[in-house]
XYZ file of C-alpha atoms in Angstrom:
686
model
C -18.397 -15.001 18.559
C -21.339 -16.995 19.930
C -21.546 -20.594 18.723
C -24.605 -21.240 16.551
C -26.533 -24.530 16.762
C -25.426 -27.132 14.283
C -28.870 -27.429 12.748
C -28.813 -23.763 11.759
C -25.430 -24.240 10.102
C -26.659 -27.253 8.115
C -29.862 -25.502 7.197
C -28.036 -22.471 5.837
C -25.630 -24.571 3.800
C -28.440 -26.679 2.360
C -30.482 -23.628 1.413
C -27.494 -22.000 -0.269
C -26.605 -25.216 -2.063
C -30.136 -25.771 -3.379
C -30.540 -22.143 -4.432
C -27.223 -21.932 -6.292
C -27.500 -25.367 -7.900
C -31.114 -24.999 -9.036
C -30.640 -21.484 -10.412
C -27.107 -21.458 -11.821
C -25.938 -25.018 -12.528
C -28.201 -25.414 -15.611
C -26.271 -22.555 -17.244
C -23.002 -24.479 -16.871
C -24.209 -27.829 -18.199
C -26.378 -27.249 -21.238
C -23.726 -28.774 -23.524
C -21.064 -31.489 -23.283
C -17.792 -30.329 -21.753
C -15.887 -30.729 -25.018
C -18.142 -28.287 -26.866
C -18.680 -25.721 -24.096
C -17.419 -22.248 -25.020
C -17.121 -19.101 -22.938
C -18.721 -16.908 -25.642
C -22.401 -16.132 -25.106
C -25.203 -14.765 -27.186
C -26.990 -11.708 -25.842
C -30.004 -13.817 -24.896
C -27.851 -16.339 -23.022
C -26.101 -13.538 -21.186
C -29.439 -11.976 -20.245
C -30.801 -15.259 -18.836
C -27.678 -15.854 -16.736
C -27.715 -12.296 -15.408
C -31.366 -12.644 -14.395
C -30.589 -15.893 -12.586
C -27.571 -14.355 -10.809
C -29.639 -11.362 -9.753
C -32.357 -13.582 -8.299
C -29.836 -15.665 -6.360
C -28.132 -12.569 -4.972
C -31.441 -11.009 -3.957
C -32.627 -14.224 -2.309
C -29.458 -14.629 -0.220
C -29.532 -11.017 0.913
C -33.212 -11.289 1.769
C -32.817 -14.145 4.191
C -33.326 -13.148 7.782
C -30.550 -14.434 10.048
C -32.993 -15.358 12.791
C -35.997 -16.456 10.804
C -35.713 -20.051 12.088
C -36.019 -20.197 15.860
C -38.542 -22.942 16.453
C -37.238 -26.017 18.248
C -39.345 -28.386 16.174
C -37.789 -27.014 12.992
C -34.398 -27.354 14.612
C -34.976 -31.052 15.330
C -36.198 -31.555 11.785
C -33.107 -29.928 10.297
C -30.925 -31.853 12.719
C -31.608 -34.876 10.520
C -29.515 -33.280 7.778
C -26.280 -34.895 8.822
C -24.700 -34.743 5.386
C -25.545 -33.972 1.806
C -26.105 -37.656 1.080
C -29.315 -37.683 3.172
C -32.696 -37.750 1.440
C -33.572 -34.323 2.876
C -30.907 -32.682 0.738
C -28.660 -33.888 -2.049
C -25.901 -31.928 -3.776
C -25.551 -32.038 -7.541
C -22.125 -33.659 -7.323
C -20.691 -36.857 -8.812
C -21.131 -39.781 -6.360
C -17.420 -39.910 -5.468
C -17.336 -36.297 -4.269
C -19.786 -36.308 -1.356
C -18.584 -35.480 2.155
C -20.051 -35.023 5.570
C -20.308 -31.842 7.646
C -21.485 -29.678 4.788
C -18.237 -29.676 2.825
C -20.067 -31.075 -0.217
C -22.382 -28.064 -0.118
C -19.453 -25.640 -0.069
C -17.761 -27.546 -2.884
C -20.921 -27.439 -4.960
C -21.646 -23.755 -4.278
C -18.158 -22.365 -4.945
C -17.412 -24.554 -7.973
C -20.638 -23.400 -9.637
C -20.065 -19.698 -8.974
C -16.382 -19.876 -10.001
C -17.390 -21.841 -13.093
C -19.429 -18.856 -14.272
C -16.383 -16.598 -14.032
C -14.817 -18.070 -17.180
C -17.693 -16.792 -19.335
C -16.803 -13.813 -21.516
C -19.069 -11.246 -19.896
C -17.931 -8.569 -17.490
C -21.491 -8.226 -16.221
C -21.666 -11.918 -15.323
C -18.270 -11.747 -13.619
C -19.363 -8.762 -11.545
C -22.625 -10.450 -10.547
C -20.819 -13.662 -9.590
C -18.401 -11.657 -7.407
C -21.390 -10.104 -5.647
C -22.822 -13.554 -4.986
C -19.555 -14.673 -3.373
C -19.747 -11.609 -1.158
C -23.385 -12.354 -0.250
C -22.537 -15.988 0.558
C -19.704 -14.829 2.774
C -22.073 -12.543 4.682
C -24.597 -15.329 5.150
C -21.967 -17.717 6.559
C -20.195 -15.299 8.901
C -22.311 -16.380 11.847
C -20.885 -19.888 11.431
C -17.176 -19.258 11.974
C -15.811 -22.720 11.074
C -17.883 -22.931 7.884
C -16.978 -19.376 6.882
C -13.258 -20.137 7.263
C -13.697 -23.191 5.035
C -15.475 -20.985 2.512
C -12.528 -18.552 2.398
C -10.074 -21.455 2.121
C -11.961 -22.875 -0.864
C -11.949 -19.494 -2.622
C -8.170 -19.449 -2.212
C -8.053 -23.082 -3.361
C -9.805 -21.980 -6.556
C -7.120 -19.301 -7.069
C -4.352 -21.860 -6.569
C -6.074 -24.246 -8.968
C -6.376 -21.679 -11.741
C -2.744 -20.630 -11.302
C -1.450 -24.206 -11.230
C -3.502 -25.426 -14.187
C -2.459 -22.389 -16.217
C 1.161 -23.260 -15.524
C 0.588 -26.807 -16.751
C -0.944 -25.421 -19.948
C 1.953 -23.031 -20.412
C 4.422 -25.905 -20.399
C 2.149 -27.732 -22.899
C 2.193 -30.829 -20.749
C -1.333 -31.925 -20.039
C -0.205 -35.117 -18.370
C 1.103 -33.129 -15.425
C -2.236 -31.523 -14.725
C -3.319 -33.911 -11.985
C 0.109 -33.919 -10.432
C 0.115 -30.129 -10.316
C -3.309 -30.000 -8.705
C -2.292 -32.654 -6.201
C 0.769 -30.664 -5.175
C -1.376 -27.546 -4.979
C -3.798 -29.353 -2.686
C -0.946 -30.403 -0.440
C 0.362 -26.848 -0.079
C -3.118 -25.368 0.352
C -4.274 -27.803 3.032
C -1.125 -27.412 5.139
C -1.873 -25.592 8.392
C -5.516 -25.023 7.437
C -8.814 -26.400 8.698
C -9.554 -28.292 5.489
C -8.164 -31.769 4.864
C -5.998 -32.482 1.856
C -8.430 -35.108 0.496
C -11.262 -32.606 0.644
C -9.213 -29.956 -1.166
C -8.219 -32.469 -3.833
C -11.875 -33.392 -4.417
C -12.867 -29.729 -4.587
C -10.176 -29.107 -7.212
C -11.427 -32.051 -9.255
C -15.012 -30.745 -9.205
C -13.829 -27.244 -10.022
C -11.939 -28.500 -13.074
C -15.113 -30.181 -14.306
C -17.099 -26.967 -14.099
C -14.390 -24.480 -15.035
C -12.871 -25.612 -18.312
C -11.128 -22.389 -19.322
C -8.738 -21.441 -16.480
C -7.782 -17.934 -17.528
C -6.203 -15.266 -15.388
C -9.481 -13.354 -15.512
C -10.845 -15.830 -12.973
C -7.990 -14.975 -10.607
C -8.739 -11.284 -11.043
C -12.396 -11.814 -10.148
C -11.567 -13.902 -7.080
C -8.995 -11.366 -5.858
C -11.617 -8.642 -6.226
C -14.220 -10.707 -4.372
C -11.810 -11.308 -1.482
C -10.988 -7.609 -1.405
C -14.682 -6.701 -1.118
C -15.181 -9.286 1.636
C -12.280 -7.777 3.574
C -13.690 -4.255 3.173
C -17.008 -5.410 4.643
C -15.239 -7.130 7.532
C -13.447 -3.877 8.333
C -16.615 -1.829 7.922
C -18.486 -4.041 10.388
C -15.456 -4.393 12.670
C -15.937 -8.150 12.493
C -14.054 -10.538 14.753
C -13.311 -12.609 11.660
C -11.103 -9.893 10.155
C -7.932 -11.212 11.772
C -8.735 -14.752 10.645
C -9.205 -13.508 7.094
C -5.898 -11.599 7.151
C -3.949 -14.581 8.490
C -5.526 -16.970 5.980
C -4.933 -14.667 3.037
C -1.290 -13.963 3.878
C -0.715 -17.702 4.301
C -2.148 -18.420 0.854
C -0.379 -15.500 -0.819
C 2.891 -17.002 0.392
C 1.865 -20.287 -1.225
C 1.175 -18.716 -4.616
C 3.564 -19.703 -7.359
C 5.987 -16.863 -8.065
C 8.531 -18.471 -10.381
C 8.601 -17.143 -13.966
C 6.950 -20.267 -15.406
C 3.652 -19.648 -13.677
C 0.820 -17.612 -15.042
C 0.865 -15.139 -12.183
C 4.149 -13.754 -13.468
C 4.781 -15.116 -16.962
C 1.545 -13.948 -18.488
C 2.829 -13.781 -22.055
C 3.810 -17.441 -22.277
C 0.531 -18.645 -20.793
C -1.861 -16.608 -22.858
C -0.112 -17.278 -26.142
C -0.467 -21.013 -25.540
C -3.960 -21.076 -24.066
C -5.632 -18.269 -25.953
C -3.972 -17.107 -29.142
C -6.936 -14.929 -30.057
C -5.627 -12.080 -27.930
C -2.959 -9.764 -29.176
C 0.187 -9.159 -27.170
C -1.055 -5.748 -26.026
C -4.328 -7.256 -24.796
C -2.387 -9.936 -22.953
C -0.181 -7.329 -21.285
C -3.259 -5.405 -20.231
C -4.789 -8.532 -18.703
C -1.583 -9.235 -16.838
C -1.610 -5.696 -15.459
C -5.199 -6.188 -14.277
C -4.558 -9.469 -12.446
C -1.410 -8.145 -10.771
C -3.208 -4.929 -9.867
C -6.095 -6.830 -8.254
C -3.652 -8.878 -6.158
C -1.768 -5.735 -5.114
C -5.073 -4.094 -4.179
C -5.860 -7.028 -1.894
C -2.366 -6.950 -0.383
C -2.639 -3.256 0.437
C -5.977 -3.824 2.152
C -4.550 -6.683 4.205
C -1.852 -4.393 5.612
C -3.702 -1.523 7.232
C -2.236 1.959 7.487
C -0.321 2.279 10.761
C 2.144 4.811 12.124
C 3.627 2.399 14.642
C 4.550 -1.236 14.737
C 1.587 -3.500 15.479
C 3.088 -6.075 17.841
C -0.041 -8.232 17.680
C 0.250 -8.691 13.907
C 3.993 -8.222 13.479
C 4.701 -11.924 13.005
C 2.111 -12.334 10.284
C 3.064 -9.125 8.460
C 6.771 -9.986 8.561
C 5.921 -12.967 6.340
C 4.960 -10.527 3.601
C 8.466 -9.064 3.680
C 9.618 -12.118 1.731
C 6.919 -11.475 -0.876
C 7.959 -7.896 -1.628
C 11.065 -8.719 -3.746
C 8.924 -11.060 -5.832
C 6.560 -8.207 -6.589
C 9.354 -6.689 -8.625
C 8.512 -9.276 -11.266
C 5.208 -7.472 -11.784
C 7.105 -4.385 -12.868
C 9.478 -6.368 -15.078
C 6.579 -8.039 -16.888
C 4.673 -4.796 -17.442
C 6.944 -3.154 -19.974
C 4.280 -3.462 -22.674
C 1.265 -2.730 -20.485
C -0.704 0.519 -20.791
C 0.832 3.364 -18.811
C -2.204 3.676 -16.530
C -1.940 0.038 -15.418
C 1.803 0.297 -14.948
C 1.407 3.459 -12.860
C -1.296 1.785 -10.778
C 0.899 -1.229 -10.048
C 3.797 1.018 -9.039
C 1.489 3.030 -6.796
C 0.189 -0.103 -5.061
C 3.649 -1.619 -4.617
C 4.920 1.597 -3.043
C 1.833 1.821 -0.833
C 2.332 -1.762 0.306
C 5.979 -1.150 1.162
C 5.097 2.049 3.046
C 2.480 0.228 5.086
C 4.743 -2.731 5.785
C 7.732 -0.674 6.864
C 6.619 -0.027 10.491
C 6.117 -3.770 10.945
C 9.381 -4.992 9.412
C 11.842 -2.211 10.235
C 13.139 -4.044 13.307
C 15.254 -6.113 10.917
C 17.772 -4.106 8.915
C 17.908 -6.715 6.164
C 14.228 -6.105 5.341
C 14.862 -2.357 5.052
C 17.859 -2.969 2.791
C 15.687 -5.154 0.565
C 13.204 -2.279 0.241
C 16.000 0.127 -0.724
C 17.362 -2.286 -3.316
C 13.909 -2.715 -4.800
C 13.544 1.067 -4.990
C 16.940 1.381 -6.624
C 16.135 -1.273 -9.201
C 12.584 -0.347 -10.191
C 12.056 3.272 -9.108
C 15.409 4.887 -9.792
C 14.098 7.200 -12.486
C 11.193 8.224 -10.240
C 13.507 8.978 -7.330
C 15.796 11.092 -9.478
C 13.089 13.189 -11.095
C 14.066 16.858 -10.643
C 12.242 18.586 -7.820
C 12.724 22.072 -9.232
C 9.854 21.634 -11.662
C 7.528 22.364 -8.738
C 8.958 25.781 -7.994
C 7.108 27.636 -10.776
C 3.358 27.888 -10.438
C 0.811 30.282 -11.857
C -1.339 31.228 -8.889
C -3.887 33.101 -11.020
C -4.860 30.003 -13.006
C -7.291 27.338 -11.894
C -5.974 23.815 -11.655
C -6.524 22.060 -14.972
C -7.242 25.302 -16.798
C -6.305 25.372 -20.509
C -4.769 28.793 -19.861
C -2.262 27.085 -17.592
C -1.160 24.915 -20.513
C -0.733 27.891 -22.778
C 1.109 29.787 -20.057
C 3.804 27.283 -19.177
C 3.766 24.944 -22.135
C 2.555 21.373 -22.397
C 6.039 19.929 -22.115
C 6.629 21.527 -18.715
C 3.679 19.842 -17.054
C 4.168 16.374 -15.634
C 1.460 13.833 -15.216
C -0.038 14.038 -11.725
C 0.298 10.308 -11.263
C 4.045 10.656 -11.838
C 4.248 13.295 -9.123
C 2.300 11.035 -6.786
C 4.707 8.177 -7.434
C 7.619 10.514 -6.825
C 6.179 11.538 -3.460
C 5.659 7.931 -2.432
C 9.063 6.737 -3.622
C 10.934 9.667 -2.083
C 9.233 9.274 1.296
C 9.872 5.526 1.412
C 13.476 6.024 0.329
C 14.226 8.690 2.940
C 12.357 6.829 5.654
C 14.260 3.577 5.063
C 17.609 5.320 4.632
C 17.234 7.327 7.846
C 16.244 4.183 9.756
C 19.420 2.470 8.571
C 21.591 5.538 9.106
C 20.467 5.745 12.730
C 20.260 1.990 13.328
C 23.319 2.012 15.570
C 21.398 4.074 18.130
C 18.477 1.624 18.375
C 19.180 -1.504 20.361
C 15.872 -3.025 19.216
C 17.047 -3.354 15.628
C 18.207 -6.723 14.426
C 20.545 -7.316 11.532
C 20.833 -10.537 9.583
C 22.849 -8.980 6.765
C 25.727 -11.457 6.930
C 23.467 -14.409 6.268
C 20.965 -12.666 4.043
C 22.118 -13.491 0.551
C 19.022 -11.897 -0.964
C 19.845 -8.470 0.343
C 23.635 -8.400 0.241
C 25.649 -9.650 -2.655
C 28.922 -7.931 -2.090
C 27.471 -4.540 -2.941
C 27.490 -1.656 -0.503
C 28.202 -2.496 3.109
C 27.633 -6.043 4.248
C 28.363 -5.443 7.916
C 27.518 -1.809 8.550
C 23.916 -0.910 7.848
C 24.570 2.637 9.015
C 26.968 3.217 6.163
C 24.578 1.638 3.659
C 21.780 4.031 4.625
C 24.085 7.065 4.663
C 25.597 6.202 1.294
C 22.132 5.829 -0.265
C 21.136 9.317 0.929
C 24.462 10.750 -0.188
C 24.256 9.355 -3.723
C 20.619 10.400 -4.096
C 21.121 13.956 -2.826
C 24.239 14.547 -4.917
C 22.469 13.367 -8.038
C 19.228 15.294 -7.436
C 20.260 18.482 -5.715
C 23.981 18.984 -5.272
C 24.529 20.117 -8.847
C 21.795 22.696 -8.373
C 23.614 24.140 -5.370
C 26.813 24.295 -7.405
C 24.845 26.227 -10.030
C 23.881 28.863 -7.450
C 20.501 27.336 -6.643
C 19.999 28.206 -3.005
C 19.370 25.679 -0.285
C 16.114 27.416 0.543
C 14.942 26.877 -3.024
C 15.603 23.171 -2.595
C 13.547 23.026 0.592
C 10.710 25.021 -0.973
C 10.625 22.834 -4.080
C 10.655 19.720 -1.927
C 7.746 20.975 0.173
C 5.805 22.144 -2.880
C 6.045 18.624 -4.257
C 4.123 17.362 -1.213
C 1.713 20.267 -0.675
C -0.875 18.740 -3.010
C -1.326 15.654 -0.795
C -1.927 16.455 2.850
C -1.447 12.911 4.139
C 1.908 12.525 2.396
C 2.931 16.051 3.445
C 2.793 15.421 7.172
C 4.423 12.006 7.166
C 7.386 13.429 5.225
C 7.540 16.465 7.530
C 7.626 14.166 10.555
C 10.337 12.085 8.907
C 12.501 15.127 8.123
C 12.576 16.017 11.810
C 15.166 13.229 12.052
C 17.450 14.797 9.438
C 19.957 16.107 12.046
C 20.539 12.516 13.178
C 22.236 11.881 9.828
C 24.936 14.443 10.572
C 25.455 12.956 14.034
C 25.782 9.461 12.551
C 28.428 10.680 10.076
C 30.382 12.442 12.849
C 30.629 9.129 14.712
C 32.120 7.317 11.707
C 35.775 7.034 10.774
C 37.149 10.081 8.976
C 38.073 8.046 5.877
C 34.373 7.588 5.079
C 33.215 11.182 5.580
C 34.395 12.411 2.176
C 32.238 9.759 0.507
C 29.209 10.860 2.515
C 29.380 14.544 1.644
C 25.923 14.446 0.070
C 24.340 12.974 3.213
C 26.071 15.574 5.367
C 24.765 18.416 3.216
C 21.283 16.874 3.158
C 21.238 16.931 6.953
C 22.198 20.623 6.975
C 19.950 21.784 4.126
C 16.882 20.031 5.550
C 17.223 21.599 8.952
C 13.890 21.068 10.805
C 13.670 24.647 12.107
C 14.273 26.041 8.632
C 11.741 23.621 7.135
C 9.178 24.766 9.712
C 9.756 28.375 8.645
C 9.393 27.561 4.948
C 6.291 25.452 5.508
C 4.564 28.330 7.292
C 5.564 30.662 4.458
C 3.995 28.305 1.903
C 0.791 28.518 3.949
C 1.089 32.312 3.726
C 1.175 32.320 7.534
C -2.561 31.669 7.601
C -3.400 30.218 11.024
C -6.845 29.148 9.800
C -5.182 26.697 7.413
C -3.432 25.203 10.433
C -6.800 24.915 12.189
C -8.238 23.116 9.159
C -5.312 20.691 9.230
C -5.736 20.069 12.970
C -9.453 19.276 12.769
C -9.079 17.145 9.645
C -10.116 13.538 10.110
C -7.319 12.341 7.829
C -4.308 14.408 8.898
C -5.310 16.041 12.181
C -3.269 13.703 14.373
C -0.173 13.982 12.173
C -0.446 17.770 12.063
C -0.722 17.956 15.842
C 2.311 15.680 16.213
C 4.332 17.817 13.831
C 3.410 21.095 15.531
C 4.184 19.680 18.985
C 7.598 18.437 17.914
C 8.422 21.648 16.052
C 7.415 23.851 18.988
C 9.561 21.738 21.294
C 12.410 22.057 18.816
C 11.953 25.825 18.525
C 12.150 26.159 22.310
C 15.534 24.444 22.247
C 16.838 26.283 19.152
C 15.336 29.714 19.700
C 18.205 31.656 18.126
C 17.964 29.655 14.907
C 14.207 30.271 14.731
C 14.469 34.001 15.378
C 17.417 34.619 13.046
C 17.489 32.511 9.910
C 21.021 33.677 9.166
C 22.160 30.968 11.598
C 20.966 28.463 9.015
C 22.728 30.311 6.213
C 25.943 30.388 8.206
C 25.833 26.604 8.559
C 25.416 26.235 4.808
C 28.278 28.638 4.083
C 30.570 26.969 6.594
C 29.960 23.535 5.169
C 30.278 24.847 1.618
C 33.769 26.162 2.343
C 34.829 22.740 3.621
C 33.237 21.078 0.609
C 35.046 23.422 -1.777
C 38.388 22.393 -0.340
C 37.439 18.714 -0.597
C 36.211 19.006 -4.158
C 39.348 20.845 -5.288
C 41.359 17.858 -4.148
C 39.170 15.536 -6.208
C 38.576 17.429 -9.443
C 38.176 20.930 -10.785
C 34.482 20.536 -11.686
C 35.225 21.572 -15.296
C 36.661 24.878 -14.200
C 33.485 26.097 -12.541
C 34.020 28.530 -9.723
C 31.946 28.900 -6.611
C 33.476 32.138 -5.458
C 30.940 34.786 -4.681
C 28.085 32.255 -4.458
C 25.909 32.711 -1.419
C 24.001 29.494 -1.059
C 21.712 30.478 1.761
C 20.565 33.802 0.434
C 17.694 32.557 -1.756
C 17.826 35.921 -3.536
C 17.469 37.574 -0.112
C 14.201 35.690 0.261
C 12.436 38.070 -2.025
C 13.865 41.044 -0.121
C 12.216 40.004 3.116
C 14.241 40.669 6.201
C 15.050 37.892 8.624
C 13.145 39.731 11.291
C 10.023 39.873 9.137
C 10.103 36.081 8.711
C 10.146 35.638 12.459
C 7.394 38.210 13.011
C 5.145 36.532 10.427
C 5.628 33.131 12.051
C 5.037 34.651 15.480
C 1.722 36.246 14.473
C 0.593 33.007 12.810
C 1.323 30.766 15.811
C -0.072 33.161 18.391
C -3.247 33.549 16.320
C -3.480 29.772 16.212
C -3.225 29.677 20.004
C -6.058 32.193 20.381
C -8.311 30.318 17.954
C -7.692 26.960 19.621
C -8.483 28.444 23.035
C -11.768 29.860 21.747
C -12.781 26.576 20.134
C -11.823 24.621 23.230
C -13.854 26.882 25.531
C -16.895 26.378 23.298
C -16.239 22.629 23.197
C -15.990 22.760 19.397
C -12.556 21.203 18.979
C -12.725 17.475 18.115
C -10.081 16.373 20.642
C -8.177 17.687 23.651
C -5.833 20.498 22.470
C -4.256 21.119 25.891
C -0.801 19.655 25.012
C -0.667 21.854 21.928
C -1.887 24.896 23.850
C 0.768 24.283 26.479
C 3.490 24.285 23.815
C 2.053 27.421 22.221
C 2.005 29.114 25.635
C 5.698 28.311 26.040
C 6.281 29.802 22.580
C 4.398 32.943 23.622
C 6.612 33.281 26.707
C 9.752 33.086 24.568
C 8.365 35.709 22.202
C 7.697 38.016 25.143
C 11.288 37.640 26.313
C 12.729 38.375 22.875
């Protein structure tokens, strides 16, 4: 980023300071501090909104390059600090600094001071002003970084002061803010004395430090980050590093407002009912989670450039579990949103932290503790669908019954939780084959407390899969539910979300590695891992590929739509390439699906003998059960399944060739066409 002249920097700060102070400060100081209240009359609210709108419009209307004249530059060069006659901040005499810091202190303390007023419209307008100020300062990198640091300092101040109120110990207020200043200023560009002075000014102008202020500031930071990404700004990385640093510094112990919302609000604001307080807590935690998810961008591979900074968030994830513990009384929508964001954050972090087994184990333990019921939701509810009813139709409700329909948000959470669980478990199960993986399990007291396997991460991952699969699916197989039904139900769960569908399909391509990992273990452990072994056989990648094509009704145009999709095109191409390579190596299994059924039957016979040695399963008999039949797949012959898949894939090849010749395909399909040509050769030989 090109360095701007100092006079332009000082000019911009002075203009912002004068504009904000002249227009907004009178609305904060019409009454003595002791009598100031956040409630407003309609006329007061209208006047403040008009002032906020004018300030926002003025900042946005400034031209970045409107001052180019050298004479003006020399005139503004006289503005060395806010104590000069050319410009004076509306600050107490003891809080003036050089280099424009007084201007930033004045600007941010005024805008944040308006956030405590009880008006959602005013809060929204103030957030927009913070965003506009950020945009106007981006051309001055050092000043913009100080601006972001002071916004985070305001968040720390509100959190710390709320904690002091919650302990009903006002005498500790200054001490708390001093300690907050020390932690904030560490490893940042802003000095501790400057932060301390900013906090003091902020406390003068923001009497009521409620969690609503934190919510607004989290939202403002989230919007700023979205604009940085949209403009592909060079400051994006600086913002991410700063934000992660400050999130680590946030107070997470139960005494602080961020987590113990009930204690704080009852002490500081007894006008709200407990349900309202729970809702407010869900909003503030949701706004922080929204910011966290935006900080960690979606990535399929480990980002080595940002790995070190993202690994720091791995220590934050277990603390996020407190959000879920505190939200027992929150509205269901807020609770579902928080769960969704926590799962999204863990999914996005996984590629960056999976080099350390202890981080993956922490994710699995968090899933086990807070998402166990979601993970163990039955998958077979997705097998029955009325194809002649529109989605959301009242006739669908009357057809299947209201009690048989689950909330869509619950299904979404189940997809997220199941993918993260399988992804982490498979990484651990196959960790012995990856020399890049590190393991600090022996010294990681947070992750291992004598439960599971403290020295063998492979066993921990395999045992997690085994327990999950036995609880969710194994009883269905014992009740004559075919393995194909399980695969179909599993795929149907994900068919409604294309992005989730392909990442789980890519993950299931590693299912055979689970069986290989179990075969390498000592025989004494194999009986305990029977569920993982069966999972590896049931979710055979070739069989899954067959069933996925059948769910698409072998329509090659659907595959084309997937491939050209901006959101899932790359993942679909990856999946097809890997499946076609797999089919070339396992041609017999692809042509004749009875190979898959034979594997299921063979393993079932071994399992029967093992189970008879353990218990009698309440006298239930498995004789005569054919697990792989799937009711003869609706009387379709094995050959017909192969022929349908063959026609679909060869039609796809023809369509891709036509689009490529006309230069209508969005990327180079030659690797995929090469694999399809190899498939065509194998079909010709069959």
